[in-house]
Amino acid sequence: MNFRIENAFQTTRRGFLKGGAGLALAIVTPVMADTPAAGPGLAGSTMVDGEFSPSAFIRIGTDGMVTIVSKHLEMGQGVYTGLATLVAEELDADWSKVKVEGAPADAKRYNNLFWGPAQGTGGSTAIANSFEQMRRAGATARAMLVAAAAEQWKVPASQISVKAGVVSHAASGRKAGFGELAEAAGRQAVPAEVKLKDAKDFTLIGRSAPRVDSVSKTTGRAIFTQDVKLPGMLTAVVAHPPRFGGKVASVDDKAARAIAGVTDVVTIPNGVAVLAKDFWSAKKGRDALKIEWDESAAYRGSSDAIVARYRELAQTPGLAARKDGDAEAALGAAGKVIEAEFAFPFLAHASMEPLNCVMKLDATGCEVWNGEQLHTGDQFALAKMFGLKLEQVKLNMVYAGGSFGRRANPQSDYLLETAQIVQAINGRAPVKLVWTREDDTRGGYYRPIYLHRVRAALDAKGMPVAWQQRIVGQSIAAGSPFEGMLVKDGIDMLSVEGASTLPYAIPNLNVDLHTTNSEVKVPVQWWRSVGSTHTGFATEVFIDELAGVAGKDPVAYRMALLDKHPRHAGVLKLAAEKAGWNKPLAPSKDGAKRGRGVAVHESFASFVAQVVEVTVQKDGTFKVDRVVCAVDCGIAVNPDVIAAQMEGGIGYALAAALTGSITLKDGVVEQSNFNDYPVLRINEMPKVEVHIVKSAAKPTGVGEPGVPPLAPALVNALHAATGKRIRTLPIGEQLQTA
């Protein structure tokens, strides 16, 4: 999965020019040598509206405030704080005078360096792709401030120091704040080269500076899409077909139009939209609609039938994703063969903020306010739909209340839905599209159902000599603008990542894939940690089973197979040590069984190991007591944010492991809200300890890598406590009914 950047450039460009609207997430392992050291916007210096703006990423006002422009969406992951830290470190800014705002859609200035000519946030790439770019932007601004001071004070620039937003010349005792030097700095030439700090001189990177968005979010001043209000704005709520692929046959809207506040009822390609002066009136209007649906082309499958079909496919070879040696032959000749099947359901993203979008259309173009995750893809999609030039589509990025992949929709689905509504009323008013929680849960674009069949052969010492893994499921990339980049010889790399990259030293290791898009017509897309959501579970539960059959300790067994993967081994060792792996768990006071389990997984170029401790009651109910997590993500830009992302990922993964399941019956999604698709409650959250490996490597992702190890470590712990193996998620009541 080490796509070279130029390939990403070409494929992304082709996809957009064909009218595609998506952008690949979580699929490009950074090739750091190909990443430009300096990003766009560093070629000139101007004073913009009275502020010193040496690049596209920094503005310094005469009041001394430093504004960092983030090209990446802040959706709770802490990217505003991380990017600001990189700039402020090299700028030597006063952290209390740093603020961050979101960048507009402009791939020429704000592209994701790992994605080519495309701007967007995803795949845990934000800090990794920006690490040198944002530091260089800060260093450039600092050099120009120093040059301005040197010119004014008639002293060598080499004698000037900068600390916490103050430029000083020790010999003369002169000092000036950034604000005092802003105008003069704006007249300086932009240096062609700047020297970045050595890691030993960092004062902000590696320390837990307070998040820049904490105050605004806790005081309610932060602006999310739902907070945007424009003059004359209407709110739209859409009635979608109950089955995927359904269309409107006819609609009786008399009752809806009679409701006070309702202004319009319009039919769009995927349903009927009711517009009103407020959300509640629009919702009441939608509830009053009488719609006849044309379901002649609708999907009518069920989850049980999908899994049954996948089970059939898993009995036959698929397309080879990895072939080391000949696992089939080795299995046939082995004396000891272990086999297991793993099943995974559809999963919804369940962000705290359901999908929404504000859009205005006038003679000058289209303007959007949105928790914008795929700027370039959405910009192309809207430009194509409205027949506008790209620069006529302005996207204003505000905060998003979570996403977990959903707002990075490859089809720009909810933005285009908003656009269709705006177009239907001829742009006479701005429109805020609001999806209810039920709309969000039933709206599709799920993590796909997958089924794995894994077989292994052990030698006389209990070590694996063969591993065969067959994966069955839908392709996320198929049909998107990124199919050409992500699907190679019929293999969607998102379906097999984490299995095709299995680090364990096994001489005969085969992985193959059946892709089922022609049979299953349920919209799917990336979900936090993508393919690793299922491959990490299947591989880490199965390796635990092999250790058990061999009669070996699960940590020692893994360590013996990781000689060539020191970073995997490093986090595994650290997590085990911090968890007290070699010490027995304290017994439960009420006679309940206790167990401890482990898992290690690499995703998004980061390495995470987790140890989970559980207590299981006699009736099969259990509690997750403690999770010890070790993470190696290169240089820790902000340790507190890293810890928060590991904790958040663990909570998110735990919810999915315990109860997460979207099920279809006759094509209809059975879940609707948090009552039947629950997220983790605060009383269910275990104690979490996060330990960060000290590293000099360039930073990698942290938004997603905390998710994959949790579920396998959990079921391995449950097995340690009860002797029962769980291979199907969610766990639900499997222990009670076993």
CSV table of C-alpha atoms in Angstrom, one decimal, residues 36-449:
chain,number,residue,atom,x,y,z
A,36,PRO,CA,7.6,18.5,-0.6
A,37,ALA,CA,9.5,20.1,2.3
A,38,ALA,CA,7.6,23.4,1.8
A,39,GLY,CA,4.0,23.7,0.8
A,40,PRO,CA,2.3,26.2,-1.4
A,41,GLY,CA,1.9,29.8,-0.3
A,42,LEU,CA,5.5,30.4,0.7
A,43,ALA,CA,6.5,32.2,-2.5
A,44,GLY,CA,5.5,35.8,-1.5
A,45,SER,CA,4.9,38.1,1.4
A,46,THR,CA,2.0,40.6,1.7
A,47,MET,CA,0.2,42.6,4.3
A,48,VAL,CA,-3.4,41.4,4.1
A,49,ASP,CA,-6.0,43.5,5.8
A,50,GLY,CA,-3.4,44.9,8.2
A,51,GLU,CA,-1.9,41.5,9.0
A,52,PHE,CA,1.5,40.1,8.2
A,53,SER,CA,0.8,37.1,6.0
A,54,PRO,CA,4.1,35.4,4.9
A,55,SER,CA,2.3,32.2,3.7
A,56,ALA,CA,-1.0,30.6,3.2
A,57,PHE,CA,-0.9,29.3,6.7
A,58,ILE,CA,0.0,32.2,9.0
A,59,ARG,CA,-1.3,35.7,9.7
A,60,ILE,CA,0.2,37.9,12.4
A,61,GLY,CA,-1.8,41.0,13.4
A,62,THR,CA,-0.5,44.3,14.8
A,63,ASP,CA,-2.0,43.2,18.1
A,64,GLY,CA,0.4,40.3,18.2
A,65,MET,CA,-2.2,37.6,17.6
A,66,VAL,CA,-1.0,34.7,15.5
A,67,THR,CA,-3.7,33.1,13.3
A,68,ILE,CA,-2.9,29.6,12.0
A,69,VAL,CA,-4.9,28.5,8.9
A,70,SER,CA,-5.6,24.8,9.1
A,71,LYS,CA,-6.1,23.0,5.8
A,72,HIS,CA,-7.5,20.0,7.7
A,73,LEU,CA,-10.9,19.6,9.3
A,74,GLU,CA,-11.2,19.7,13.1
A,75,MET,CA,-13.7,17.0,13.9
A,76,GLY,CA,-12.6,16.4,17.5
A,77,GLN,CA,-9.3,14.7,16.8
A,78,GLY,CA,-7.2,17.7,17.8
A,79,VAL,CA,-5.7,18.6,14.4
A,80,TYR,CA,-6.1,22.4,15.0
A,81,THR,CA,-3.9,22.0,18.1
A,82,GLY,CA,-1.4,19.8,16.4
A,83,LEU,CA,-0.9,22.0,13.3
A,84,ALA,CA,-0.7,25.1,15.5
A,85,THR,CA,1.9,23.4,17.6
A,86,LEU,CA,4.1,22.8,14.5
A,87,VAL,CA,3.9,26.4,13.4
A,88,ALA,CA,4.3,27.9,16.9
A,89,GLU,CA,7.3,25.7,17.6
A,90,GLU,CA,9.3,27.1,14.8
A,91,LEU,CA,7.9,30.6,15.1
A,92,ASP,CA,8.6,30.7,18.9
A,93,ALA,CA,5.2,32.1,19.4
A,94,ASP,CA,3.3,32.8,22.6
A,95,TRP,CA,0.9,29.9,22.8
A,96,SER,CA,-1.7,32.1,24.6
A,97,LYS,CA,-1.8,34.3,21.5
A,98,VAL,CA,-2.3,31.6,18.9
A,99,LYS,CA,-5.7,30.9,17.3
A,100,VAL,CA,-6.7,28.6,14.4
A,101,GLU,CA,-9.2,28.9,11.7
A,102,GLY,CA,-10.2,26.5,8.9
A,103,ALA,CA,-9.0,27.0,5.4
A,104,PRO,CA,-11.3,27.4,2.4
A,105,ALA,CA,-11.4,24.9,-0.4
A,106,ASP,CA,-8.3,25.7,-2.4
A,107,ALA,CA,-6.2,22.7,-3.4
A,108,LYS,CA,-3.5,24.9,-5.0
A,109,ARG,CA,-2.6,26.2,-1.6
A,110,TYR,CA,-4.0,23.7,0.9
A,111,ASN,CA,-3.6,20.3,-0.7
A,112,ASN,CA,-3.0,17.2,1.4
A,113,LEU,CA,0.6,16.5,0.4
A,114,PHE,CA,0.0,12.7,0.5
A,115,TRP,CA,-3.0,13.0,-1.8
A,116,GLY,CA,-1.6,15.1,-4.7
A,117,PRO,CA,-3.7,18.0,-6.0
A,118,ALA,CA,-6.5,17.3,-3.6
A,119,GLN,CA,-7.4,18.9,-0.3
A,120,GLY,CA,-9.0,16.8,2.5
A,121,THR,CA,-8.7,15.2,5.9
A,122,GLY,CA,-8.6,11.5,6.5
A,123,GLY,CA,-6.5,8.4,6.7
A,124,SER,CA,-4.8,9.8,9.8
A,125,THR,CA,-2.6,11.9,7.5
A,126,ALA,CA,-3.1,15.4,8.8
A,127,ILE,CA,-0.1,15.8,11.0
A,128,ALA,CA,2.0,13.4,9.0
A,129,ASN,CA,1.6,15.3,5.7
A,130,SER,CA,1.9,18.7,7.4
A,131,PHE,CA,4.9,18.1,9.7
A,132,GLU,CA,7.6,19.8,7.7
A,133,GLN,CA,5.3,22.1,5.8
A,134,MET,CA,3.8,23.8,8.8
A,135,ARG,CA,7.1,23.9,10.6
A,136,ARG,CA,8.7,25.5,7.6
A,137,ALA,CA,5.9,28.1,7.4
A,138,GLY,CA,6.6,29.0,11.1
A,139,ALA,CA,10.3,29.2,10.5
A,140,THR,CA,9.8,31.4,7.5
A,141,ALA,CA,7.7,33.9,9.4
A,142,ARG,CA,10.2,33.9,12.3
A,143,ALA,CA,13.1,34.7,9.9
A,144,MET,CA,11.2,37.6,8.4
A,145,LEU,CA,10.3,39.0,11.9
A,146,VAL,CA,14.0,38.7,12.9
A,147,ALA,CA,15.1,40.4,9.6
A,148,ALA,CA,12.7,43.2,10.3
A,149,ALA,CA,14.1,43.7,13.8
A,150,ALA,CA,17.7,43.5,12.6
A,151,GLU,CA,17.0,46.2,10.0
A,152,GLN,CA,15.3,48.5,12.5
A,153,TRP,CA,17.8,48.1,15.2
A,154,LYS,CA,20.9,48.0,12.9
A,155,VAL,CA,22.2,44.8,14.4
A,156,PRO,CA,23.1,41.4,12.9
A,157,ALA,CA,20.2,39.0,12.7
A,158,SER,CA,22.4,36.3,14.2
A,159,GLN,CA,22.4,38.3,17.5
A,160,ILE,CA,18.6,38.3,17.8
A,161,SER,CA,16.6,35.7,19.7
A,162,VAL,CA,12.9,35.0,19.8
A,163,LYS,CA,11.0,33.5,22.7
A,164,ALA,CA,7.2,33.4,23.4
A,165,GLY,CA,6.3,36.0,20.8
A,166,VAL,CA,9.0,38.5,21.8
A,167,VAL,CA,12.0,39.4,19.5
A,168,SER,CA,15.0,40.5,21.6
A,169,HIS,CA,18.6,41.8,21.2
A,170,ALA,CA,20.4,41.0,24.4
A,171,ALA,CA,23.3,43.3,23.9
A,172,SER,CA,21.2,46.5,23.4
A,173,GLY,CA,18.3,45.4,25.6
A,174,ARG,CA,15.8,46.0,22.7
A,175,LYS,CA,12.6,44.0,22.6
A,176,ALA,CA,9.6,44.0,20.4
A,177,GLY,CA,6.5,41.9,20.2
A,178,PHE,CA,5.4,40.2,17.0
A,179,GLY,CA,2.6,42.8,16.5
A,180,GLU,CA,5.1,45.7,16.6
A,181,LEU,CA,7.2,44.1,13.9
A,182,ALA,CA,4.3,42.8,11.7
A,183,GLU,CA,4.3,45.6,9.1
A,184,ALA,CA,8.0,45.8,8.8
A,185,ALA,CA,8.2,42.0,8.5
A,186,GLY,CA,5.7,42.2,5.7
A,187,ARG,CA,8.2,44.2,3.6
A,188,GLN,CA,11.0,41.6,4.0
A,189,ALA,CA,11.9,39.2,1.2
A,190,VAL,CA,10.8,35.6,1.8
A,191,PRO,CA,13.9,33.5,2.5
A,192,ALA,CA,14.5,30.7,0.0
A,193,GLU,CA,15.7,28.4,2.7
A,194,VAL,CA,15.1,28.3,6.5
A,195,LYS,CA,16.7,26.0,9.1
A,196,LEU,CA,14.3,24.0,11.2
A,197,LYS,CA,15.0,23.3,14.8
A,198,ASP,CA,16.7,20.2,16.1
A,199,ALA,CA,14.4,18.1,18.2
A,200,LYS,CA,16.5,18.8,21.3
A,201,ASP,CA,15.5,22.4,21.1
A,202,PHE,CA,11.7,21.9,20.9
A,203,THR,CA,9.7,23.8,23.5
A,204,LEU,CA,6.2,22.9,22.3
A,205,ILE,CA,6.5,19.8,20.2
A,206,GLY,CA,6.5,16.8,22.6
A,207,ARG,CA,4.6,18.7,25.3
A,208,SER,CA,1.0,18.8,26.1
A,209,ALA,CA,0.0,22.3,25.3
A,210,PRO,CA,-3.7,23.1,25.9
A,211,ARG,CA,-6.0,22.5,23.0
A,212,VAL,CA,-6.8,25.6,21.0
A,213,ASP,CA,-10.5,24.7,20.7
A,214,SER,CA,-11.3,23.7,24.3
A,215,VAL,CA,-12.6,27.1,25.5
A,216,SER,CA,-14.8,27.8,22.5
A,217,LYS,CA,-16.3,24.4,22.6
A,218,THR,CA,-16.9,24.3,26.4
A,219,THR,CA,-18.4,27.8,26.3
A,220,GLY,CA,-20.6,27.2,23.2
A,221,ARG,CA,-18.9,29.8,21.0
A,222,ALA,CA,-17.5,27.2,18.5
A,223,ILE,CA,-19.4,27.2,15.2
A,224,PHE,CA,-20.6,23.9,13.9
A,225,THR,CA,-22.8,23.6,10.8
A,226,GLN,CA,-25.9,23.5,12.9
A,227,ASP,CA,-25.0,26.9,14.4
A,228,VAL,CA,-24.8,28.6,10.9
A,229,LYS,CA,-27.7,31.0,10.3
A,230,LEU,CA,-28.1,33.1,7.2
A,231,PRO,CA,-30.7,35.7,6.4
A,232,GLY,CA,-33.8,34.1,4.9
A,233,MET,CA,-32.4,30.6,5.4
A,234,LEU,CA,-34.8,27.6,5.1
A,235,THR,CA,-34.3,24.3,6.8
A,236,ALA,CA,-34.8,21.1,4.7
A,237,VAL,CA,-35.6,17.6,5.9
A,238,VAL,CA,-35.7,14.7,3.4
A,239,ALA,CA,-37.9,11.6,3.2
A,240,HIS,CA,-35.6,8.9,1.8
A,241,PRO,CA,-36.8,5.6,0.4
A,242,PRO,CA,-37.0,2.8,2.9
A,243,ARG,CA,-34.9,0.5,0.7
A,244,PHE,CA,-31.6,1.3,-1.1
A,245,GLY,CA,-32.3,1.9,-4.8
A,246,GLY,CA,-36.0,2.9,-4.2
A,247,LYS,CA,-37.4,6.0,-6.1
A,248,VAL,CA,-40.4,8.3,-5.7
A,249,ALA,CA,-43.3,7.1,-7.7
A,250,SER,CA,-45.8,9.7,-6.5
A,251,VAL,CA,-46.3,12.0,-3.5
A,252,ASP,CA,-49.3,13.6,-1.9
A,253,ASP,CA,-48.0,16.7,-0.1
A,254,LYS,CA,-51.2,18.5,0.7
A,255,ALA,CA,-51.0,17.8,4.4
A,256,ALA,CA,-47.4,18.8,4.5
A,257,ARG,CA,-47.9,22.1,2.8
A,258,ALA,CA,-50.7,22.9,5.3
A,259,ILE,CA,-48.4,22.9,8.3
A,260,ALA,CA,-47.4,26.3,9.5
A,261,GLY,CA,-43.9,27.3,8.6
A,262,VAL,CA,-43.6,24.9,5.6
A,263,THR,CA,-42.7,26.8,2.4
A,264,ASP,CA,-41.8,24.1,-0.2
A,265,VAL,CA,-42.1,20.4,-0.9
A,266,VAL,CA,-39.7,19.3,-3.7
A,267,THR,CA,-38.9,15.9,-5.2
A,268,ILE,CA,-35.2,15.2,-5.6
A,269,PRO,CA,-33.5,12.1,-7.1
A,270,ASN,CA,-33.3,10.3,-3.7
A,271,GLY,CA,-36.5,11.3,-2.0
A,272,VAL,CA,-38.8,14.2,-1.1
A,273,ALA,CA,-37.6,17.3,0.7
A,274,VAL,CA,-39.7,19.5,2.9
A,275,LEU,CA,-38.5,23.1,3.5
A,276,ALA,CA,-39.6,25.3,6.3
A,277,LYS,CA,-38.6,28.3,8.4
A,278,ASP,CA,-37.4,25.9,11.2
A,279,PHE,CA,-36.4,22.3,11.7
A,280,TRP,CA,-39.4,21.2,13.6
A,281,SER,CA,-41.9,22.5,11.1
A,282,ALA,CA,-39.9,20.8,8.3
A,283,LYS,CA,-39.9,17.5,10.2
A,284,LYS,CA,-43.6,17.7,10.9
A,285,GLY,CA,-44.1,18.4,7.2
A,286,ARG,CA,-42.1,15.4,6.2
A,287,ASP,CA,-44.0,13.2,8.6
A,288,ALA,CA,-47.2,14.3,6.9
A,289,LEU,CA,-46.1,13.3,3.4
A,290,LYS,CA,-47.9,10.4,1.7
A,291,ILE,CA,-45.3,8.8,-0.7
A,292,GLU,CA,-45.7,5.9,-3.0
A,293,TRP,CA,-42.2,4.3,-3.6
A,294,ASP,CA,-41.1,2.6,-6.8
A,295,GLU,CA,-39.0,-0.3,-5.5
A,296,SER,CA,-38.7,-2.2,-8.7
A,297,ALA,CA,-34.9,-1.8,-8.5
A,298,ALA,CA,-34.6,-1.7,-4.7
A,299,TYR,CA,-32.2,-4.0,-2.8
A,300,ARG,CA,-34.2,-6.5,-0.7
A,301,GLY,CA,-31.4,-8.5,0.8
A,302,SER,CA,-31.0,-9.4,4.5
A,303,SER,CA,-28.0,-9.5,6.7
A,304,ASP,CA,-28.4,-13.2,7.5
A,305,ALA,CA,-28.7,-14.0,3.8
A,306,ILE,CA,-25.5,-12.0,3.1
A,307,VAL,CA,-23.5,-13.9,5.7
A,308,ALA,CA,-24.8,-17.2,4.4
A,309,ARG,CA,-23.8,-16.3,0.9
A,310,TYR,CA,-20.4,-15.2,2.1
A,311,ARG,CA,-19.9,-18.5,3.9
A,312,GLU,CA,-20.5,-20.3,0.6
A,313,LEU,CA,-18.0,-18.0,-1.2
A,314,ALA,CA,-15.4,-18.6,1.5
A,315,GLN,CA,-15.3,-22.3,0.6
A,316,THR,CA,-13.7,-21.5,-2.8
A,317,PRO,CA,-10.5,-19.6,-3.7
A,318,GLY,CA,-10.6,-15.9,-4.3
A,319,LEU,CA,-8.2,-13.5,-6.0
A,320,ALA,CA,-4.8,-13.6,-4.4
A,321,ALA,CA,-3.8,-10.5,-2.3
A,322,ARG,CA,-0.7,-12.1,-0.9
A,323,LYS,CA,1.1,-15.3,-1.7
A,324,ASP,CA,4.2,-16.3,0.2
A,325,GLY,CA,5.0,-19.9,-0.4
A,326,ASP,CA,2.1,-22.4,-0.8
A,327,ALA,CA,-0.2,-22.4,2.2
A,328,GLU,CA,-2.6,-24.9,0.6
A,329,ALA,CA,0.1,-27.5,0.1
A,330,ALA,CA,1.5,-26.9,3.6
A,331,LEU,CA,-1.9,-27.3,5.1
A,332,GLY,CA,-2.5,-30.5,3.2
A,333,ALA,CA,0.8,-32.0,4.5
A,334,ALA,CA,0.4,-30.7,8.1
A,335,GLY,CA,-0.4,-32.9,11.1
A,336,LYS,CA,-2.0,-30.1,13.0
A,337,VAL,CA,-4.5,-27.7,11.3
A,338,ILE,CA,-6.6,-25.1,13.0
A,339,GLU,CA,-9.5,-23.4,11.3
A,340,ALA,CA,-11.8,-20.5,12.3
A,341,GLU,CA,-14.5,-18.3,10.8
A,342,PHE,CA,-15.0,-14.7,11.7
A,343,ALA,CA,-18.0,-12.6,10.9
A,344,PHE,CA,-18.6,-8.8,11.0
A,345,PRO,CA,-21.7,-6.8,10.5
A,346,PHE,CA,-22.5,-3.5,8.8
A,347,LEU,CA,-21.5,-0.6,11.1
A,348,ALA,CA,-22.8,3.0,11.1
A,349,HIS,CA,-20.5,5.9,11.9
A,350,ALA,CA,-22.9,7.3,14.6
A,351,SER,CA,-21.2,10.7,14.9
A,352,MET,CA,-22.6,12.9,17.6
A,353,GLU,CA,-23.5,15.5,14.9
A,354,PRO,CA,-25.6,13.9,12.2
A,355,LEU,CA,-25.1,15.0,8.6
A,356,ASN,CA,-25.9,18.6,7.8
A,357,CYS,CA,-24.9,21.3,5.3
A,358,VAL,CA,-25.7,24.9,4.6
A,359,MET,CA,-25.7,26.1,1.0
A,360,LYS,CA,-26.4,29.3,-0.9
A,361,LEU,CA,-26.6,29.7,-4.6
A,362,ASP,CA,-26.7,33.0,-6.5
A,363,ALA,CA,-25.5,34.6,-9.7
A,364,THR,CA,-21.8,34.6,-8.5
A,365,GLY,CA,-21.7,30.9,-7.6
A,366,CYS,CA,-22.3,28.5,-4.8
A,367,GLU,CA,-21.2,28.9,-1.2
A,368,VAL,CA,-21.2,26.2,1.5
A,369,TRP,CA,-20.8,26.1,5.2
A,370,ASN,CA,-20.0,22.6,6.4
A,371,GLY,CA,-17.8,20.3,8.5
A,372,GLU,CA,-15.9,19.8,5.3
A,373,GLN,CA,-13.7,16.8,5.0
A,374,LEU,CA,-13.2,16.3,1.3
A,375,HIS,CA,-12.8,19.8,0.0
A,376,THR,CA,-11.6,19.0,-3.5
A,377,GLY,CA,-14.0,16.1,-4.2
A,378,ASP,CA,-17.0,18.0,-3.0
A,379,GLN,CA,-15.9,21.2,-4.8
A,380,PHE,CA,-15.7,19.3,-8.1
A,381,ALA,CA,-19.0,17.6,-7.5
A,382,LEU,CA,-20.8,20.8,-6.9
A,383,ALA,CA,-19.2,22.6,-9.7
A,384,LYS,CA,-20.2,19.8,-12.1
A,385,MET,CA,-23.8,19.8,-10.9
A,386,PHE,CA,-24.3,23.5,-11.1
A,387,GLY,CA,-22.2,24.0,-14.2
A,388,LEU,CA,-19.9,26.4,-12.4
A,389,LYS,CA,-16.2,27.0,-12.6
A,390,LEU,CA,-14.3,25.4,-9.7
A,391,GLU,CA,-13.4,28.8,-8.2
A,392,GLN,CA,-17.1,29.7,-8.1
A,393,VAL,CA,-17.7,27.0,-5.5
A,394,LYS,CA,-16.7,28.4,-2.1
A,395,LEU,CA,-16.5,25.9,0.8
A,396,ASN,CA,-16.3,27.4,4.4
A,397,MET,CA,-15.0,24.8,6.8
A,398,VAL,CA,-16.5,24.9,10.3
A,399,TYR,CA,-16.1,22.4,13.1
A,400,ALA,CA,-17.6,18.9,12.7
A,401,GLY,CA,-19.0,16.9,15.7
A,402,GLY,CA,-17.2,13.8,14.7
A,403,SER,CA,-17.2,12.0,11.4
A,404,PHE,CA,-15.3,8.7,11.6
A,405,GLY,CA,-15.2,8.7,7.8
A,406,ARG,CA,-18.8,9.5,7.1
A,407,ARG,CA,-18.3,13.1,6.0
A,408,ALA,CA,-15.6,11.9,3.6
A,409,ASN,CA,-18.2,10.4,1.3
A,410,PRO,CA,-16.8,9.4,-2.1
A,411,GLN,CA,-20.1,10.3,-3.8
A,412,SER,CA,-20.5,13.7,-1.9
A,413,ASP,CA,-23.9,12.4,-1.1
A,414,TYR,CA,-25.3,14.8,1.4
A,415,LEU,CA,-23.7,17.9,-0.2
A,416,LEU,CA,-25.3,16.9,-3.6
A,417,GLU,CA,-28.6,16.4,-1.8
A,418,THR,CA,-28.4,19.9,-0.4
A,419,ALA,CA,-27.5,21.2,-3.9
A,420,GLN,CA,-30.5,19.4,-5.5
A,421,ILE,CA,-32.8,21.1,-3.0
A,422,VAL,CA,-31.3,24.5,-3.5
A,423,GLN,CA,-31.6,24.0,-7.3
A,424,ALA,CA,-35.2,22.9,-7.0
A,425,ILE,CA,-36.1,26.2,-5.4
A,426,ASN,CA,-34.0,28.1,-8.0
A,427,GLY,CA,-31.7,29.3,-5.3
A,428,ARG,CA,-34.2,31.8,-3.9
A,429,ALA,CA,-33.0,31.2,-0.3
A,430,PRO,CA,-30.1,29.6,1.5
A,431,VAL,CA,-30.8,26.1,2.6
A,432,LYS,CA,-29.7,24.1,5.7
A,433,LEU,CA,-30.1,20.4,5.2
A,434,VAL,CA,-30.5,18.5,8.4
A,435,TRP,CA,-30.5,14.7,8.8
A,436,THR,CA,-32.1,13.4,11.9
A,437,ARG,CA,-30.4,10.7,13.9
A,438,GLU,CA,-32.8,8.2,12.3
A,439,ASP,CA,-31.8,9.5,8.8
A,440,ASP,CA,-28.2,9.2,9.7
A,441,THR,CA,-28.5,5.6,11.0
A,442,ARG,CA,-30.6,4.4,8.1
A,443,GLY,CA,-28.8,6.5,5.4
A,444,GLY,CA,-26.3,3.9,4.3
A,445,TYR,CA,-22.6,4.2,3.6
A,446,TYR,CA,-21.7,1.7,6.3
A,447,ARG,CA,-18.6,-0.3,7.1
A,448,PRO,CA,-19.3,-3.4,5.0
A,449,ILE,CA,-20.2,-6.9,6.2
